[in-house]
C-alpha cells in the first residue's frame, strides 16, 4: 500500500493547491485524470457518498 498525503486544510475546494495532488491520486488509482472531483475519487479514497 502506498500512503499519499496532501498538506493543508480540507476545504472541499479544488484549486491550484489541490489539482496536482488530485491528479497524482487519480493516476495512482488508474482513474481518468481530469483534475476534478468525480464520483470515482471518494470511492478510491474510501469515503462514503450519498
Coordinates of N, CA and C in Angstrom, one line a residue:
X1 N 0.8 -1.2 0.0 CA 0.0 0.0 0.0 C 0.9 1.2 0.0
X2 N 0.5 2.2 -0.8 CA 1.2 3.5 -0.8 C 0.4 4.5 -0.1
X3 N 1.0 5.2 0.8 CA 0.3 6.3 1.5 C 0.7 7.6 0.9
X4 N -0.3 8.4 0.5 CA -0.1 9.7 -0.1 C -0.7 10.7 0.9
X5 N 0.0 11.9 0.9 CA -0.5 12.9 1.8 C -0.6 14.3 1.1
X6 N -1.5 15.1 1.5 CA -1.6 16.4 1.0 C -1.6 17.4 2.2
X7 N -0.7 18.3 2.2 CA -0.6 19.3 3.3 C -1.6 20.4 3.0
X8 N -2.2 20.8 4.1 CA -3.2 21.9 4.0 C -4.5 21.6 4.6
X9 N -5.4 22.5 4.6 CA -6.7 22.3 5.2 C -7.6 21.6 4.2
X10 N -8.5 20.8 4.7 CA -9.5 20.1 3.9 C -10.7 21.1 3.8
X11 N -10.9 21.6 2.6 CA -11.9 22.6 2.4 C -13.0 22.1 1.4
X12 N -12.7 21.1 0.7 CA -13.7 20.6 -0.3 C -13.6 21.4 -1.6
X13 N -12.6 22.3 -1.7 CA -12.5 23.1 -2.9 C -11.3 22.6 -3.7
X14 N -11.5 22.4 -5.0 CA -10.4 22.1 -5.9 C -9.9 23.3 -6.5
X15 N -8.6 23.7 -6.1 CA -8.0 24.9 -6.6 C -6.6 24.6 -7.0
X16 N -5.7 25.6 -7.2 CA -4.4 25.4 -7.6 C -3.5 24.5 -6.6
X17 N -3.9 24.6 -5.3 CA -3.1 23.8 -4.3 C -3.5 22.3 -4.3
X18 N -4.7 22.0 -4.8 CA -5.2 20.6 -4.8 C -5.2 19.9 -6.1
X19 N -5.1 20.6 -7.2 CA -5.1 20.0 -8.6 C -4.0 19.0 -8.8
X20 N -2.8 19.4 -8.5 CA -1.6 18.4 -8.7 C -1.7 17.2 -7.8
X21 N -2.0 17.3 -6.5 CA -2.1 16.1 -5.7 C -3.3 15.2 -6.2
X22 N -4.4 15.9 -6.6 CA -5.6 15.2 -7.1 C -5.3 14.4 -8.3
X23 N -4.6 15.0 -9.3 CA -4.2 14.3 -10.5 C -3.3 13.1 -10.2
X24 N -2.4 13.3 -9.2 CA -1.4 12.2 -8.9 C -2.2 11.0 -8.3
X25 N -3.2 11.4 -7.4 CA -4.0 10.3 -6.8 C -4.8 9.6 -7.9
X26 N -5.4 10.3 -8.9 CA -6.1 9.7 -9.9 C -5.2 8.8 -10.8
X27 N -4.0 9.2 -11.1 CA -3.1 8.4 -11.9 C -2.8 7.1 -11.1
X28 N -2.5 7.3 -9.8 CA -2.1 6.2 -8.9 C -3.2 5.1 -8.8
X29 N -4.4 5.6 -8.9 CA -5.6 4.7 -8.8 C -6.2 4.3 -10.1
X30 N -5.4 4.6 -11.2 CA -5.9 4.2 -12.6 C -7.2 4.8 -12.9
X31 N -7.4 6.1 -12.4 CA -8.7 6.8 -12.7 C -8.4 7.8 -13.9
X32 N -9.5 8.2 -14.5 CA -9.4 9.2 -15.5 C -8.9 10.5 -14.9
X33 N -7.8 11.0 -15.4 CA -7.2 12.2 -14.8 C -7.9 13.4 -15.5
X34 N -8.7 14.1 -14.7 CA -9.5 15.2 -15.3 C -9.4 16.4 -14.4
X35 N -8.6 16.3 -13.3 CA -8.4 17.5 -12.4 C -9.6 18.0 -11.7
X36 N -10.7 17.1 -11.7 CA -11.9 17.5 -11.0 C -12.3 16.3 -10.0
X37 N -13.1 16.6 -9.1 CA -13.6 15.5 -8.2 C -14.8 14.8 -8.8
X38 N -14.6 13.6 -9.3 CA -15.7 12.8 -9.8 C -16.1 11.8 -8.7
X39 N -17.1 11.1 -9.0 CA -17.6 10.1 -8.0 C -16.6 9.0 -7.8
X40 N -15.6 8.8 -8.7 CA -14.6 7.8 -8.5 C -13.6 8.2 -7.4
X41 N -13.4 9.5 -7.2 CA -12.4 10.0 -6.3 C -12.7 9.6 -4.9
X42 N -13.9 9.9 -4.3 CA -14.2 9.5 -3.0 C -14.2 7.9 -2.8
X43 N -14.6 7.2 -3.9 CA -14.6 5.8 -3.8 C -13.2 5.3 -3.7
X44 N -12.3 5.9 -4.4 CA -10.8 5.5 -4.4 C -10.3 5.8 -3.0
X45 N -10.8 6.8 -2.4 CA -10.3 7.2 -1.0 C -11.0 6.5 0.1
X46 N -12.0 5.8 -0.2 CA -12.7 5.0 0.8 C -13.7 5.9 1.6
X47 N -14.2 7.0 0.9 CA -15.1 7.9 1.6 C -16.5 7.6 1.1
X48 N -17.4 7.5 2.0 CA -18.8 7.2 1.6 C -19.5 8.4 1.1
X49 N -20.2 8.3 0.0 CA -21.0 9.4 -0.5 C -22.5 9.0 -0.6
X50 N -23.3 10.0 -0.8 CA -24.7 9.7 -0.9 C -25.2 9.9 -2.3

